[in-house]
């Protein structure tokens, strides 16, 4: 099998073509000029399946009758809305359809299966997320408001100027080889996650948020030497890789579709 056939984005396009062909064969979208609505056994099975997925049981005969009447009501109103052209030039409908396409693209992206090489590279790029207890050395300046932190960031080459503007809080200004678990306890999850993304530097970085306010951070050292091998934490690494690259892979799916369009903008 050619390598390109294994790409999830190719599967996305093929799946879209199959869906398009299926709906065309079924005669959908609904013809607003038609006054005939057919509820066949497949439609009833689909209605029943949707109820069962939500409620954890099959619907009773009475419930299925009610659900069917609701389906018919929705179909009637949908066709009449099409007859009136309510789907045309409607920003809400347009946005909703675009969101549904985005969800389809995201679902296809979520189906991607990373190789061990990709996961190893992710593990090496984000060691502090997986080390048994990474240790950090840094200085931090705390601010109650982001605007104050942004103003202090301008003078980050002269930290003393920033210190004059900072507020006081019961947090250490200097941290030496503090375990990540303790950082979680004292600074919170949001701060720890933002700290994971920083690289040691002599410069002040941020501001980064926490549940307590905003911080400028001068991260001088990170010790993540106690890093388990991929084989022991593969599930954790894959879950982190999947959440960390979801937006990127969804955007790649869009770009693949976008390439098929020619766009002209009249100024």
PDB file of N, CA and C in Angstrom, residues 49-151:
ATOM      1  N   UNK A  49     -31.878   4.133  17.835  1.00  0.00           N
ATOM      2  CA  UNK A  49     -30.477   4.026  18.253  1.00  0.00           C
ATOM      3  C   UNK A  49     -30.020   5.283  18.968  1.00  0.00           C
ATOM      4  N   UNK A  50     -30.436   6.453  18.465  1.00  0.00           N
ATOM      5  CA  UNK A  50     -30.064   7.710  19.115  1.00  0.00           C
ATOM      6  C   UNK A  50     -30.611   7.798  20.526  1.00  0.00           C
ATOM      7  N   UNK A  51     -31.868   7.343  20.704  1.00  0.00           N
ATOM      8  CA  UNK A  51     -32.467   7.332  22.050  1.00  0.00           C
ATOM      9  C   UNK A  51     -31.698   6.386  22.967  1.00  0.00           C
ATOM     10  N   UNK A  52     -31.355   5.204  22.447  1.00  0.00           N
ATOM     11  CA  UNK A  52     -30.660   4.203  23.257  1.00  0.00           C
ATOM     12  C   UNK A  52     -29.282   4.679  23.688  1.00  0.00           C
ATOM     13  N   UNK A  53     -28.582   5.395  22.828  1.00  0.00           N
ATOM     14  CA  UNK A  53     -27.269   5.912  23.180  1.00  0.00           C
ATOM     15  C   UNK A  53     -27.356   6.929  24.307  1.00  0.00           C
ATOM     16  N   UNK A  54     -28.421   7.711  24.319  1.00  0.00           N
ATOM     17  CA  UNK A  54     -28.577   8.739  25.345  1.00  0.00           C
ATOM     18  C   UNK A  54     -29.115   8.173  26.656  1.00  0.00           C
ATOM     19  N   UNK A  55     -30.069   7.248  26.559  1.00  0.00           N
ATOM     20  CA  UNK A  55     -30.770   6.781  27.749  1.00  0.00           C
ATOM     21  C   UNK A  55     -30.270   5.443  28.274  1.00  0.00           C
ATOM     22  N   UNK A  56     -29.488   4.730  27.463  1.00  0.00           N
ATOM     23  CA  UNK A  56     -28.964   3.440  27.916  1.00  0.00           C
ATOM     24  C   UNK A  56     -29.958   2.299  27.808  1.00  0.00           C
ATOM     25  N   UNK A  57     -31.056   2.523  27.111  1.00  0.00           N
ATOM     26  CA  UNK A  57     -32.069   1.481  26.897  1.00  0.00           C
ATOM     27  C   UNK A  57     -32.834   1.794  25.624  1.00  0.00           C
ATOM     28  N   UNK A  58     -33.515   0.770  25.095  1.00  0.00           N
ATOM     29  CA  UNK A  58     -34.328   0.978  23.901  1.00  0.00           C
ATOM     30  C   UNK A  58     -35.605   1.726  24.269  1.00  0.00           C
ATOM     31  N   UNK A  59     -36.144   2.526  23.350  1.00  0.00           N
ATOM     32  CA  UNK A  59     -37.388   3.242  23.655  1.00  0.00           C
ATOM     33  C   UNK A  59     -38.596   2.310  23.662  1.00  0.00           C
ATOM     34  N   UNK A  60     -39.596   2.670  24.447  1.00  0.00           N
ATOM     35  CA  UNK A  60     -40.857   1.937  24.392  1.00  0.00           C
ATOM     36  C   UNK A  60     -41.582   2.314  23.096  1.00  0.00           C
ATOM     37  N   UNK A  61     -42.656   1.595  22.793  1.00  0.00           N
ATOM     38  CA  UNK A  61     -43.417   1.904  21.578  1.00  0.00           C
ATOM     39  C   UNK A  61     -43.949   3.327  21.622  1.00  0.00           C
ATOM     40  N   UNK A  62     -44.424   3.738  22.802  1.00  0.00           N
ATOM     41  CA  UNK A  62     -44.968   5.095  22.936  1.00  0.00           C
ATOM     42  C   UNK A  62     -43.877   6.143  22.759  1.00  0.00           C
ATOM     43  N   UNK A  63     -42.713   5.873  23.345  1.00  0.00           N
ATOM     44  CA  UNK A  63     -41.587   6.804  23.208  1.00  0.00           C
ATOM     45  C   UNK A  63     -41.124   6.892  21.767  1.00  0.00           C
ATOM     46  N   UNK A  64     -41.100   5.744  21.070  1.00  0.00           N
ATOM     47  CA  UNK A  64     -40.683   5.754  19.670  1.00  0.00           C
ATOM     48  C   UNK A  64     -41.679   6.537  18.819  1.00  0.00           C
ATOM     49  N   UNK A  65     -42.982   6.410  19.142  1.00  0.00           N
ATOM     50  CA  UNK A  65     -43.985   7.182  18.415  1.00  0.00           C
ATOM     51  C   UNK A  65     -43.756   8.687  18.617  1.00  0.00           C
ATOM     52  N   UNK A  66     -43.487   9.087  19.857  1.00  0.00           N
ATOM     53  CA  UNK A  66     -43.239  10.504  20.141  1.00  0.00           C
ATOM     54  C   UNK A  66     -41.992  11.011  19.433  1.00  0.00           C
ATOM     55  N   UNK A  67     -40.952  10.191  19.454  1.00  0.00           N
ATOM     56  CA  UNK A  67     -39.702  10.575  18.787  1.00  0.00           C
ATOM     57  C   UNK A  67     -39.907  10.698  17.282  1.00  0.00           C
ATOM     58  N   UNK A  68     -40.707   9.803  16.729  1.00  0.00           N
ATOM     59  CA  UNK A  68     -40.982   9.849  15.289  1.00  0.00           C
ATOM     60  C   UNK A  68     -41.762  11.106  14.920  1.00  0.00           C
ATOM     61  N   UNK A  69     -42.744  11.462  15.746  1.00  0.00           N
ATOM     62  CA  UNK A  69     -43.506  12.687  15.491  1.00  0.00           C
ATOM     63  C   UNK A  69     -42.616  13.917  15.604  1.00  0.00           C
ATOM     64  N   UNK A  70     -41.676  13.890  16.546  1.00  0.00           N
ATOM     65  CA  UNK A  70     -40.737  15.003  16.683  1.00  0.00           C
ATOM     66  C   UNK A  70     -39.851  15.105  15.444  1.00  0.00           C
ATOM     67  N   UNK A  71     -39.415  13.932  14.930  1.00  0.00           N
ATOM     68  CA  UNK A  71     -38.598  13.907  13.716  1.00  0.00           C
ATOM     69  C   UNK A  71     -39.380  14.490  12.541  1.00  0.00           C
ATOM     70  N   UNK A  72     -40.663  14.093  12.410  1.00  0.00           N
ATOM     71  CA  UNK A  72     -41.493  14.589  11.305  1.00  0.00           C
ATOM     72  C   UNK A  72     -41.676  16.106  11.425  1.00  0.00           C
ATOM     73  N   UNK A  73     -41.927  16.583  12.652  1.00  0.00           N
ATOM     74  CA  UNK A  73     -42.104  18.024  12.863  1.00  0.00           C
ATOM     75  C   UNK A  73     -40.849  18.786  12.432  1.00  0.00           C
ATOM     76  N   UNK A  74     -39.674  18.264  12.850  1.00  0.00           N
ATOM     77  CA  UNK A  74     -38.421  18.917  12.497  1.00  0.00           C
ATOM     78  C   UNK A  74     -38.213  18.916  10.991  1.00  0.00           C
ATOM     79  N   UNK A  75     -38.566  17.811  10.321  1.00  0.00           N
ATOM     80  CA  UNK A  75     -38.390  17.710   8.873  1.00  0.00           C
ATOM     81  C   UNK A  75     -39.309  18.689   8.151  1.00  0.00           C
ATOM     82  N   UNK A  76     -40.558  18.794   8.625  1.00  0.00           N
ATOM     83  CA  UNK A  76     -41.504  19.734   8.002  1.00  0.00           C
ATOM     84  C   UNK A  76     -40.985  21.167   8.119  1.00  0.00           C
ATOM     85  N   UNK A  77     -40.579  21.551   9.338  1.00  0.00           N
ATOM     86  CA  UNK A  77     -40.093  22.913   9.552  1.00  0.00           C
ATOM     87  C   UNK A  77     -38.798  23.166   8.785  1.00  0.00           C
ATOM     88  N   UNK A  78     -37.951  22.147   8.700  1.00  0.00           N
ATOM     89  CA  UNK A  78     -36.687  22.281   7.963  1.00  0.00           C
ATOM     90  C   UNK A  78     -36.958  22.550   6.486  1.00  0.00           C
ATOM     91  N   UNK A  79     -37.877  21.768   5.888  1.00  0.00           N
ATOM     92  CA  UNK A  79     -38.171  21.949   4.462  1.00  0.00           C
ATOM     93  C   UNK A  79     -38.825  23.306   4.196  1.00  0.00           C
ATOM     94  N   UNK A  80     -39.703  23.716   5.094  1.00  0.00           N
ATOM     95  CA  UNK A  80     -40.344  25.010   4.893  1.00  0.00           C
ATOM     96  C   UNK A  80     -39.331  26.148   5.040  1.00  0.00           C
ATOM     97  N   UNK A  81     -38.377  25.977   5.938  1.00  0.00           N
ATOM     98  CA  UNK A  81     -37.316  26.979   6.071  1.00  0.00           C
ATOM     99  C   UNK A  81     -36.499  27.056   4.790  1.00  0.00           C
ATOM    100  N   UNK A  82     -36.238  25.890   4.162  1.00  0.00           N
ATOM    101  CA  UNK A  82     -35.516  25.886   2.891  1.00  0.00           C
ATOM    102  C   UNK A  82     -36.348  26.555   1.801  1.00  0.00           C
ATOM    103  N   UNK A  83     -37.668  26.293   1.805  1.00  0.00           N
ATOM    104  CA  UNK A  83     -38.544  26.906   0.803  1.00  0.00           C
ATOM    105  C   UNK A  83     -38.519  28.420   0.907  1.00  0.00           C
ATOM    106  N   UNK A  84     -38.386  28.937   2.133  1.00  0.00           N
ATOM    107  CA  UNK A  84     -38.345  30.383   2.347  1.00  0.00           C
ATOM    108  C   UNK A  84     -36.947  30.956   2.181  1.00  0.00           C
ATOM    109  N   UNK A  85     -35.984  30.070   1.930  1.00  0.00           N
ATOM    110  CA  UNK A  85     -34.607  30.542   1.742  1.00  0.00           C
ATOM    111  C   UNK A  85     -33.948  31.018   3.016  1.00  0.00           C
ATOM    112  N   UNK A  86     -34.398  30.503   4.165  1.00  0.00           N
ATOM    113  CA  UNK A  86     -33.841  30.967   5.429  1.00  0.00           C
ATOM    114  C   UNK A  86     -32.407  30.500   5.653  1.00  0.00           C
ATOM    115  N   UNK A  87     -31.961  29.525   4.845  1.00  0.00           N
ATOM    116  CA  UNK A  87     -30.579  29.055   4.987  1.00  0.00           C
ATOM    117  C   UNK A  87     -29.602  29.916   4.199  1.00  0.00           C
ATOM    118  N   UNK A  88     -30.125  30.827   3.387  1.00  0.00           N
ATOM    119  CA  UNK A  88     -29.264  31.648   2.534  1.00  0.00           C
ATOM    120  C   UNK A  88     -28.803  32.899   3.289  1.00  0.00           C
ATOM    121  N   UNK A  89     -27.524  33.178   3.163  1.00  0.00           N
ATOM    122  CA  UNK A  89     -26.952  34.394   3.758  1.00  0.00           C
ATOM    123  C   UNK A  89     -27.274  34.519   5.249  1.00  0.00           C
ATOM    124  N   UNK A  90     -27.313  33.398   5.929  1.00  0.00           N
ATOM    125  CA  UNK A  90     -27.569  33.384   7.372  1.00  0.00           C
ATOM    126  C   UNK A  90     -26.257  33.081   8.079  1.00  0.00           C
ATOM    127  N   UNK A  91     -25.757  34.057   8.817  1.00  0.00           N
ATOM    128  CA  UNK A  91     -24.450  33.896   9.464  1.00  0.00           C
ATOM    129  C   UNK A  91     -24.446  32.759  10.470  1.00  0.00           C
ATOM    130  N   UNK A  92     -25.572  32.565  11.157  1.00  0.00           N
ATOM    131  CA  UNK A  92     -25.633  31.507  12.166  1.00  0.00           C
ATOM    132  C   UNK A  92     -25.589  30.135  11.518  1.00  0.00           C
ATOM    133  N   UNK A  93     -26.381  29.940  10.444  1.00  0.00           N
ATOM    134  CA  UNK A  93     -26.369  28.663   9.735  1.00  0.00           C
ATOM    135  C   UNK A  93     -24.988  28.403   9.134  1.00  0.00           C
ATOM    136  N   UNK A  94     -24.437  29.429   8.527  1.00  0.00           N
ATOM    137  CA  UNK A  94     -23.105  29.307   7.918  1.00  0.00           C
ATOM    138  C   UNK A  94     -22.067  28.888   8.952  1.00  0.00           C
ATOM    139  N   UNK A  95     -22.103  29.555  10.118  1.00  0.00           N
ATOM    140  CA  UNK A  95     -21.143  29.250  11.164  1.00  0.00           C
ATOM    141  C   UNK A  95     -21.339  27.833  11.706  1.00  0.00           C
ATOM    142  N   UNK A  96     -22.608  27.435  11.845  1.00  0.00           N
ATOM    143  CA  UNK A  96     -22.904  26.105  12.373  1.00  0.00           C
ATOM    144  C   UNK A  96     -22.399  25.012  11.439  1.00  0.00           C
ATOM    145  N   UNK A  97     -22.600  25.184  10.139  1.00  0.00           N
ATOM    146  CA  UNK A  97     -22.129  24.195   9.172  1.00  0.00           C
ATOM    147  C   UNK A  97     -20.597  24.130   9.165  1.00  0.00           C
ATOM    148  N   UNK A  98     -19.969  25.309   9.257  1.00  0.00           N
ATOM    149  CA  UNK A  98     -18.507  25.326   9.317  1.00  0.00           C
ATOM    150  C   UNK A  98     -18.015  24.619  10.576  1.00  0.00           C
ATOM    151  N   UNK A  99     -18.707  24.800  11.691  1.00  0.00           N
ATOM    152  CA  UNK A  99     -18.333  24.130  12.932  1.00  0.00           C
ATOM    153  C   UNK A  99     -18.472  22.624  12.804  1.00  0.00           C
ATOM    154  N   UNK A 100     -19.525  22.174  12.113  1.00  0.00           N
ATOM    155  CA  UNK A 100     -19.712  20.736  11.927  1.00  0.00           C
ATOM    156  C   UNK A 100     -18.592  20.148  11.079  1.00  0.00           C
ATOM    157  N   UNK A 101     -18.173  20.871  10.045  1.00  0.00           N
ATOM    158  CA  UNK A 101     -17.046  20.402   9.240  1.00  0.00           C
ATOM    159  C   UNK A 101     -15.768  20.366  10.074  1.00  0.00           C
ATOM    160  N   UNK A 102     -15.607  21.369  10.934  1.00  0.00           N
ATOM    161  CA  UNK A 102     -14.443  21.402  11.810  1.00  0.00           C
ATOM    162  C   UNK A 102     -14.439  20.203  12.755  1.00  0.00           C
ATOM    163  N   UNK A 103     -15.624  19.848  13.256  1.00  0.00           N
ATOM    164  CA  UNK A 103     -15.729  18.694  14.148  1.00  0.00           C
ATOM    165  C   UNK A 103     -15.392  17.399  13.425  1.00  0.00           C
ATOM    166  N   UNK A 104     -15.821  17.292  12.166  1.00  0.00           N
ATOM    167  CA  UNK A 104     -15.483  16.103  11.380  1.00  0.00           C
ATOM    168  C   UNK A 104     -13.979  16.015  11.188  1.00  0.00           C
ATOM    169  N   UNK A 105     -13.359  17.152  10.855  1.00  0.00           N
ATOM    170  CA  UNK A 105     -11.908  17.186  10.673  1.00  0.00           C
ATOM    171  C   UNK A 105     -11.194  16.825  11.970  1.00  0.00           C
ATOM    172  N   UNK A 106     -11.704  17.344  13.102  1.00  0.00           N
ATOM    173  CA  UNK A 106     -11.084  17.057  14.389  1.00  0.00           C
ATOM    174  C   UNK A 106     -11.194  15.580  14.729  1.00  0.00           C
ATOM    175  N   UNK A 107     -12.348  14.975  14.419  1.00  0.00           N
ATOM    176  CA  UNK A 107     -12.532  13.554  14.703  1.00  0.00           C
ATOM    177  C   UNK A 107     -11.553  12.716  13.896  1.00  0.00           C
ATOM    178  N   UNK A 108     -11.333  13.107  12.638  1.00  0.00           N
ATOM    179  CA  UNK A 108     -10.365  12.383  11.817  1.00  0.00           C
ATOM    180  C   UNK A 108      -8.958  12.571  12.356  1.00  0.00           C
ATOM    181  N   UNK A 109      -8.674  13.776  12.820  1.00  0.00           N
ATOM    182  CA  UNK A 109      -7.353  14.034  13.383  1.00  0.00           C
ATOM    183  C   UNK A 109      -7.133  13.212  14.635  1.00  0.00           C
ATOM    184  N   UNK A 110      -8.189  13.045  15.443  1.00  0.00           N
ATOM    185  CA  UNK A 110      -8.063  12.266  16.666  1.00  0.00           C
ATOM    186  C   UNK A 110      -7.795  10.807  16.379  1.00  0.00           C
ATOM    187  N   UNK A 111      -8.146  10.349  15.179  1.00  0.00           N
ATOM    188  CA  UNK A 111      -7.940   8.950  14.822  1.00  0.00           C
ATOM    189  C   UNK A 111      -6.494   8.659  14.435  1.00  0.00           C
ATOM    190  N   UNK A 112      -5.663   9.685  14.342  1.00  0.00           N
ATOM    191  CA  UNK A 112      -4.264   9.487  13.954  1.00  0.00           C
ATOM    192  C   UNK A 112      -3.541   8.633  14.993  1.00  0.00           C
ATOM    193  N   UNK A 113      -2.689   7.753  14.516  1.00  0.00           N
ATOM    194  CA  UNK A 113      -1.913   6.875  15.393  1.00  0.00           C
ATOM    195  C   UNK A 113      -0.435   7.237  15.291  1.00  0.00           C
ATOM    196  N   UNK A 114       0.134   7.885  16.313  1.00  0.00           N
ATOM    197  CA  UNK A 114       1.547   8.272  16.249  1.00  0.00           C
ATOM    198  C   UNK A 114       2.462   7.063  16.352  1.00  0.00           C
ATOM    199  N   UNK A 115       3.586   7.154  15.678  1.00  0.00           N
ATOM    200  CA  UNK A 115       4.580   6.085  15.757  1.00  0.00           C
ATOM    201  C   UNK A 115       5.391   6.229  17.037  1.00  0.00           C
ATOM    202  N   UNK A 116       6.147   5.181  17.361  1.00  0.00           N
ATOM    203  CA  UNK A 116       7.022   5.252  18.534  1.00  0.00           C
ATOM    204  C   UNK A 116       8.054   6.363  18.370  1.00  0.00           C
ATOM    205  N   UNK A 117       8.504   6.592  17.134  1.00  0.00           N
ATOM    206  CA  UNK A 117       9.486   7.642  16.890  1.00  0.00           C
ATOM    207  C   UNK A 117       8.886   9.015  17.192  1.00  0.00           C
ATOM    208  N   UNK A 118       7.629   9.235  16.778  1.00  0.00           N
ATOM    209  CA  UNK A 118       6.964  10.514  17.057  1.00  0.00           C
ATOM    210  C   UNK A 118       6.782  10.713  18.559  1.00  0.00           C
ATOM    211  N   UNK A 119       6.384   9.656  19.254  1.00  0.00           N
ATOM    212  CA  UNK A 119       6.158   9.769  20.692  1.00  0.00           C
ATOM    213  C   UNK A 119       7.461   9.961  21.446  1.00  0.00           C
ATOM    214  N   UNK A 120       8.531   9.308  20.975  1.00  0.00           N
ATOM    215  CA  UNK A 120       9.825   9.500  21.623  1.00  0.00           C
ATOM    216  C   UNK A 120      10.296  10.937  21.468  1.00  0.00           C
ATOM    217  N   UNK A 121      10.076  11.484  20.278  1.00  0.00           N
ATOM    218  CA  UNK A 121      10.453  12.882  20.048  1.00  0.00           C
ATOM    219  C   UNK A 121       9.625  13.809  20.937  1.00  0.00           C
ATOM    220  N   UNK A 122       8.346  13.494  21.115  1.00  0.00           N
ATOM    221  CA  UNK A 122       7.482  14.309  21.974  1.00  0.00           C
ATOM    222  C   UNK A 122       7.940  14.211  23.426  1.00  0.00           C
ATOM    223  N   UNK A 123       8.301  13.015  23.836  1.00  0.00           N
ATOM    224  CA  UNK A 123       8.783  12.802  25.205  1.00  0.00           C
ATOM    225  C   UNK A 123      10.050  13.609  25.467  1.00  0.00           C
ATOM    226  N   UNK A 124      10.962  13.600  24.502  1.00  0.00           N
ATOM    227  CA  UNK A 124      12.219  14.324  24.665  1.00  0.00           C
ATOM    228  C   UNK A 124      12.021  15.837  24.605  1.00  0.00           C
ATOM    229  N   UNK A 125      10.983  16.268  23.881  1.00  0.00           N
ATOM    230  CA  UNK A 125      10.720  17.702  23.775  1.00  0.00           C
ATOM    231  C   UNK A 125      10.001  18.245  25.005  1.00  0.00           C
ATOM    232  N   UNK A 126       9.326  17.368  25.756  1.00  0.00           N
ATOM    233  CA  UNK A 126       8.564  17.796  26.939  1.00  0.00           C
ATOM    234  C   UNK A 126       8.896  16.904  28.137  1.00  0.00           C
ATOM    235  N   UNK A 127      10.148  16.814  28.510  1.00  0.00           N
ATOM    236  CA  UNK A 127      10.532  15.871  29.571  1.00  0.00           C
ATOM    237  C   UNK A 127       9.930  16.200  30.931  1.00  0.00           C
ATOM    238  N   UNK A 128       9.721  17.485  31.213  1.00  0.00           N
ATOM    239  CA  UNK A 128       9.230  17.854  32.541  1.00  0.00           C
ATOM    240  C   UNK A 128       7.813  17.350  32.798  1.00  0.00           C
ATOM    241  N   UNK A 129       7.074  17.047  31.722  1.00  0.00           N
ATOM    242  CA  UNK A 129       5.707  16.560  31.900  1.00  0.00           C
ATOM    243  C   UNK A 129       5.677  15.100  32.339  1.00  0.00           C
ATOM    244  N   UNK A 130       6.813  14.406  32.136  1.00  0.00           N
ATOM    245  CA  UNK A 130       6.808  12.966  32.364  1.00  0.00           C
ATOM    246  C   UNK A 130       7.858  12.492  33.358  1.00  0.00           C
ATOM    247  N   UNK A 131       8.811  13.352  33.705  1.00  0.00           N
ATOM    248  CA  UNK A 131       9.795  12.974  34.720  1.00  0.00           C
ATOM    249  C   UNK A 131       9.060  12.688  36.027  1.00  0.00           C
ATOM    250  N   UNK A 132       9.575  11.750  36.794  1.00  0.00           N
ATOM    251  CA  UNK A 132       8.901  11.368  38.034  1.00  0.00           C
ATOM    252  C   UNK A 132       8.677  12.560  38.949  1.00  0.00           C
ATOM    253  N   UNK A 133       9.637  13.448  39.039  1.00  0.00           N
ATOM    254  CA  UNK A 133       9.427  14.700  39.772  1.00  0.00           C
ATOM    255  C   UNK A 133      10.503  15.699  39.364  1.00  0.00           C
ATOM    256  N   UNK A 134      10.255  16.360  38.224  1.00  0.00           N
ATOM    257  CA  UNK A 134      11.219  17.342  37.730  1.00  0.00           C
ATOM    258  C   UNK A 134      11.413  18.439  38.766  1.00  0.00           C
ATOM    259  N   UNK A 135      12.619  19.019  38.781  1.00  0.00           N
ATOM    260  CA  UNK A 135      12.947  20.077  39.740  1.00  0.00           C
ATOM    261  C   UNK A 135      13.266  21.373  38.998  1.00  0.00           C
ATOM    262  N   UNK A 136      12.743  22.478  39.528  1.00  0.00           N
ATOM    263  CA  UNK A 136      12.873  23.777  38.889  1.00  0.00           C
ATOM    264  C   UNK A 136      13.604  24.757  39.803  1.00  0.00           C
ATOM    265  N   UNK A 137      14.407  25.592  39.154  1.00  0.00           N
ATOM    266  CA  UNK A 137      15.049  26.713  39.849  1.00  0.00           C
ATOM    267  C   UNK A 137      14.683  27.987  39.098  1.00  0.00           C
ATOM    268  N   UNK A 138      14.053  28.921  39.809  1.00  0.00           N
ATOM    269  CA  UNK A 138      13.614  30.147  39.132  1.00  0.00           C
ATOM    270  C   UNK A 138      13.344  31.250  40.155  1.00  0.00           C
ATOM    271  N   UNK A 139      13.225  32.456  39.611  1.00  0.00           N
ATOM    272  CA  UNK A 139      12.722  33.593  40.373  1.00  0.00           C
ATOM    273  C   UNK A 139      11.401  34.003  39.756  1.00  0.00           C
ATOM    274  N   UNK A 140      10.513  34.520  40.589  1.00  0.00           N
ATOM    275  CA  UNK A 140       9.214  34.938  40.063  1.00  0.00           C
ATOM    276  C   UNK A 140       8.774  36.231  40.715  1.00  0.00           C
ATOM    277  N   UNK A 141       8.107  37.053  39.896  1.00  0.00           N
ATOM    278  CA  UNK A 141       7.493  38.288  40.353  1.00  0.00           C
ATOM    279  C   UNK A 141       5.986  38.142  40.163  1.00  0.00           C
ATOM    280  N   UNK A 142       5.227  38.397  41.218  1.00  0.00           N
ATOM    281  CA  UNK A 142       3.778  38.189  41.165  1.00  0.00           C
ATOM    282  C   UNK A 142       3.043  39.519  41.032  1.00  0.00           C
ATOM    283  N   UNK A 143       1.970  39.498  40.201  1.00  0.00           N
ATOM    284  CA  UNK A 143       1.146  40.682  39.990  1.00  0.00           C
ATOM    285  C   UNK A 143      -0.318  40.281  40.053  1.00  0.00           C
ATOM    286  N   UNK A 144      -1.108  41.113  40.684  1.00  0.00           N
ATOM    287  CA  UNK A 144      -2.536  40.815  40.789  1.00  0.00           C
ATOM    288  C   UNK A 144      -3.246  40.994  39.457  1.00  0.00           C
ATOM    289  N   UNK A 145      -2.786  41.945  38.639  1.00  0.00           N
ATOM    290  CA  UNK A 145      -3.435  42.243  37.363  1.00  0.00           C
ATOM    291  C   UNK A 145      -2.467  42.033  36.203  1.00  0.00           C
ATOM    292  N   UNK A 146      -3.006  41.558  35.086  1.00  0.00           N
ATOM    293  CA  UNK A 146      -2.166  41.314  33.913  1.00  0.00           C
ATOM    294  C   UNK A 146      -1.556  42.601  33.378  1.00  0.00           C
ATOM    295  N   UNK A 147      -2.306  43.691  33.438  1.00  0.00           N
ATOM    296  CA  UNK A 147      -1.783  44.965  32.925  1.00  0.00           C
ATOM    297  C   UNK A 147      -0.509  45.364  33.660  1.00  0.00           C
ATOM    298  N   UNK A 148      -0.491  45.182  34.986  1.00  0.00           N
ATOM    299  CA  UNK A 148       0.712  45.506  35.751  1.00  0.00           C
ATOM    300  C   UNK A 148       1.865  44.600  35.360  1.00  0.00           C
ATOM    301  N   UNK A 149       1.562  43.327  35.097  1.00  0.00           N
ATOM    302  CA  UNK A 149       2.611  42.387  34.678  1.00  0.00           C
ATOM    303  C   UNK A 149       3.143  42.755  33.302  1.00  0.00           C
ATOM    304  N   UNK A 150       2.233  43.150  32.396  1.00  0.00           N
ATOM    305  CA  UNK A 150       2.661  43.559  31.057  1.00  0.00           C
ATOM    306  C   UNK A 150       3.562  44.794  31.121  1.00  0.00           C
ATOM    307  N   UNK A 151       3.205  45.749  31.968  1.00  0.00           N
ATOM    308  CA  UNK A 151       4.021  46.953  32.099  1.00  0.00           C
ATOM    309  C   UNK A 151       5.391  46.621  32.670  1.00  0.00           C
TER     310      UNK A 151
END
